Short mmCIF file of C-alpha atoms and ligand atoms in Angstrom, two decimals:
data_model
loop_
_atom_site.label_atom_id
_atom_site.label_comp_id
_atom_site.label_asym_id
_atom_site.label_seq_id
_atom_site.Cartn_x
_atom_site.Cartn_y
_atom_site.Cartn_z
CA MET A 1 11.63 37.90 -33.74
CA ALA A 2 15.11 37.39 -34.48
CA SER A 3 15.26 33.85 -34.15
CA TRP A 4 12.00 33.70 -36.33
CA HIS A 5 14.08 34.73 -39.44
CA LYS A 6 16.70 31.99 -38.53
CA LYS A 7 14.13 29.42 -39.17
CA LEU A 8 13.15 30.75 -42.57
CA PRO A 9 16.11 30.00 -44.76
CA MET A 10 14.02 29.86 -47.79
CA ILE A 11 13.20 33.66 -47.64
CA ALA A 12 15.97 35.46 -49.00
CA VAL A 13 16.64 38.22 -46.74
CA ALA A 14 19.31 40.71 -48.04
CA VAL A 15 21.11 42.85 -45.64
CA VAL A 16 22.57 45.71 -47.39
CA ALA A 17 24.88 48.06 -45.67
CA ILE A 18 24.69 51.71 -46.95
CA GLY A 19 26.97 54.20 -45.53
CA ALA A 20 26.90 54.01 -41.71
CA GLY A 21 23.39 52.46 -41.68
CA VAL A 22 22.14 48.91 -42.38
CA VAL A 23 18.90 48.52 -44.26
CA LEU A 24 17.00 45.21 -43.99
CA LEU A 25 15.38 44.16 -47.63
CA LEU A 26 12.47 41.63 -47.77
CA PRO A 27 11.69 39.80 -51.07
CA HIS A 28 8.98 41.49 -53.17
CA SER A 29 6.50 39.91 -55.44
CA GLY A 30 5.84 40.84 -58.94
CA SER A 31 2.63 42.89 -57.56
CA GLY A 32 5.07 44.94 -55.49
CA GLN A 33 3.88 43.83 -52.20
CA ALA A 34 6.41 42.83 -49.58
CA VAL A 35 6.34 39.57 -47.79
CA ALA A 36 4.73 40.27 -44.48
CA GLU A 37 4.91 38.63 -41.01
CA ARG A 38 1.36 37.83 -40.16
CA VAL A 39 -0.07 37.38 -36.68
CA VAL A 40 -3.51 35.93 -36.68
CA TYR A 41 -5.37 35.79 -33.37
CA VAL A 42 -7.60 32.50 -33.36
CA ALA A 43 -9.67 31.03 -30.54
CA ALA A 44 -10.93 27.65 -29.83
CA ILE A 45 -14.65 28.32 -29.14
CA GLU A 46 -18.02 26.42 -28.77
CA PRO A 47 -21.14 28.69 -29.47
CA LYS A 48 -24.02 27.04 -27.44
CA GLY A 49 -27.87 27.73 -27.66
CA GLY A 50 -30.42 26.53 -25.14
CA VAL A 51 -34.15 26.64 -24.24
CA THR A 52 -36.56 24.96 -22.34
CA VAL A 53 -38.98 22.09 -23.51
CA ASP A 54 -42.07 24.22 -22.67
CA LYS A 55 -41.01 26.83 -25.54
CA GLU A 56 -39.43 24.25 -27.86
CA PRO A 57 -39.41 20.74 -27.77
CA PHE A 58 -36.14 18.54 -27.61
CA PRO A 59 -35.03 17.65 -31.09
CA VAL A 60 -34.64 13.79 -31.05
CA GLY A 61 -32.58 13.58 -34.27
CA GLU A 62 -28.95 12.43 -33.90
CA LEU A 63 -26.08 14.80 -34.72
CA PRO A 64 -23.27 13.48 -36.55
CA LYS A 65 -20.62 11.87 -34.40
CA GLY A 66 -17.11 13.01 -33.87
CA GLY A 67 -17.13 15.47 -30.67
CA GLY A 68 -17.60 18.44 -32.64
CA TYR A 69 -21.69 18.55 -31.82
CA VAL A 70 -22.70 18.53 -28.48
CA LYS A 71 -26.33 18.08 -27.56
CA LYS A 72 -27.65 18.06 -24.13
CA ALA A 73 -30.93 16.26 -23.11
CA PRO A 74 -33.46 18.31 -21.02
CA ASP A 75 -32.58 18.73 -17.52
CA PRO A 76 -35.05 16.89 -15.48
CA ALA A 77 -35.47 19.84 -13.05
CA THR A 78 -35.56 22.71 -15.24
CA GLY A 79 -36.31 21.33 -18.62
CA ARG A 80 -33.69 23.22 -20.28
CA TRP A 81 -31.76 21.46 -23.10
CA GLU A 82 -28.85 22.60 -25.04
CA VAL A 83 -26.84 22.35 -28.27
CA SER A 84 -23.44 23.45 -29.08
CA ALA A 85 -20.65 22.96 -31.88
CA TYR A 86 -16.65 23.55 -31.63
CA GLN A 87 -14.99 26.00 -33.70
CA TRP A 88 -12.02 27.57 -34.55
CA SER A 89 -12.55 31.26 -34.88
CA PRO A 90 -11.89 32.50 -37.55
CA ALA A 91 -12.41 29.20 -39.41
CA THR A 92 -10.89 30.54 -42.41
CA ILE A 93 -7.56 32.23 -42.47
CA VAL A 94 -6.23 34.06 -45.58
CA VAL A 95 -2.52 34.91 -46.38
CA ARG A 96 -0.29 35.44 -49.27
CA GLN A 97 2.25 32.83 -50.49
CA GLY A 98 5.50 33.71 -48.67
CA ASP A 99 4.26 35.21 -45.62
CA LEU A 100 5.58 34.33 -42.26
CA VAL A 101 2.49 33.24 -40.29
CA THR A 102 2.05 33.00 -36.69
CA LEU A 103 -1.26 31.46 -35.51
CA GLU A 104 -1.73 32.74 -31.83
CA ILE A 105 -4.43 30.35 -30.58
CA ILE A 106 -6.27 30.74 -27.24
CA GLY A 107 -8.32 28.09 -25.74
CA ILE A 108 -11.58 29.18 -24.67
CA ASN A 109 -13.87 26.42 -24.53
CA GLY A 110 -12.97 22.84 -24.15
CA ALA A 111 -10.32 21.67 -21.84
CA LYS A 112 -8.30 20.46 -24.70
CA HIS A 113 -7.71 20.73 -28.69
CA THR A 114 -5.37 18.62 -30.41
CA GLY A 115 -4.70 20.51 -33.94
CA TYR A 116 -2.88 19.90 -36.95
CA ILE A 117 -2.70 21.64 -40.41
CA ASP A 118 -2.26 19.78 -43.68
CA ARG A 119 1.15 20.47 -45.14
CA TYR A 120 1.92 23.41 -43.15
CA HIS A 121 1.97 21.94 -39.39
CA PRO A 122 1.34 18.10 -39.60
CA ASN A 123 2.76 17.65 -36.38
CA GLU A 124 0.18 17.94 -33.96
CA PHE A 125 -0.13 21.16 -31.43
CA VAL A 126 -2.21 21.33 -28.14
CA VAL A 127 -4.63 24.41 -27.26
CA LYS A 128 -5.62 24.24 -23.67
CA ARG A 129 -8.16 26.36 -22.10
CA GLY A 130 -6.69 29.77 -20.80
CA GLU A 131 -3.38 29.15 -22.52
CA ILE A 132 -2.06 30.46 -25.89
CA THR A 133 -0.25 28.14 -28.25
CA ARG A 134 1.55 29.69 -31.11
CA VAL A 135 1.95 27.96 -34.34
CA GLN A 136 4.33 29.47 -36.82
CA PHE A 137 5.13 28.42 -40.94
CA THR A 138 6.07 30.05 -43.99
CA ALA A 139 3.33 29.92 -46.44
CA ASP A 140 5.50 28.76 -49.17
CA THR A 141 2.72 26.96 -51.35
CA PRO A 142 -0.71 28.23 -52.55
CA GLY A 143 -3.66 26.54 -52.13
CA LEU A 144 -6.50 25.42 -49.52
CA PHE A 145 -5.29 23.48 -46.49
CA LYS A 146 -7.65 22.05 -43.76
CA ILE A 147 -7.08 23.02 -39.80
CA HIS A 148 -8.08 20.14 -37.84
CA CYS A 149 -8.96 19.23 -34.44
CA LYS A 150 -8.86 15.65 -33.31
CA GLU A 151 -11.44 15.95 -30.53
CA HIS A 152 -14.16 17.85 -32.22
CA GLU A 153 -14.72 16.53 -35.81
CA PRO A 154 -16.48 17.36 -38.04
CA THR A 155 -17.34 20.91 -37.10
CA MET A 156 -13.72 22.13 -35.62
CA GLU A 157 -12.21 22.29 -39.12
CA GLY A 158 -10.93 25.36 -40.52
CA TYR A 159 -9.14 26.40 -43.87
CA LEU A 160 -5.72 28.07 -44.39
CA VAL A 161 -6.04 29.90 -47.77
CA VAL A 162 -2.66 30.83 -49.39
CA LEU A 163 -3.26 33.36 -51.91
CA PRO A 164 -0.48 32.88 -54.77
CA ARG A 165 1.75 36.02 -55.40
CU1 LIG B 1 -11.32 20.87 -30.63
#
């Protein structure tokens, strides 16, 4: 965590020595709430449903392209068909302006996800199944910012919501 602070020069961290002790002061907002270090646990998931054609006919309509939607035609042997959609879970992440944010992302479904976040993490990061990818940034600007996955558009799209202080 010590190296974490070194990466954040815009956060004015004042160290004040009082007597023999040292007190670490984080900046405060007008509302009196201190800047927080937030760890948000995120998963790359693929909710799936399936049924056999004797119970529900296979829907013939096309789903939007991009890799996010997956529909498997009925298995000739069993008659079972399946549908799924890739998602970030949670898809909406809410933090406050000034927060030091770590997204700890686990890959559960899908071999690989190439993600990026508008403004806050334009450089791509990769999430692999069974591995954790950590994405860190300081939420310095309020607003809504999309969280993308290049392999699974349009469904694997989330929002980072940065609330103003
Ligand atoms: Cu993906």
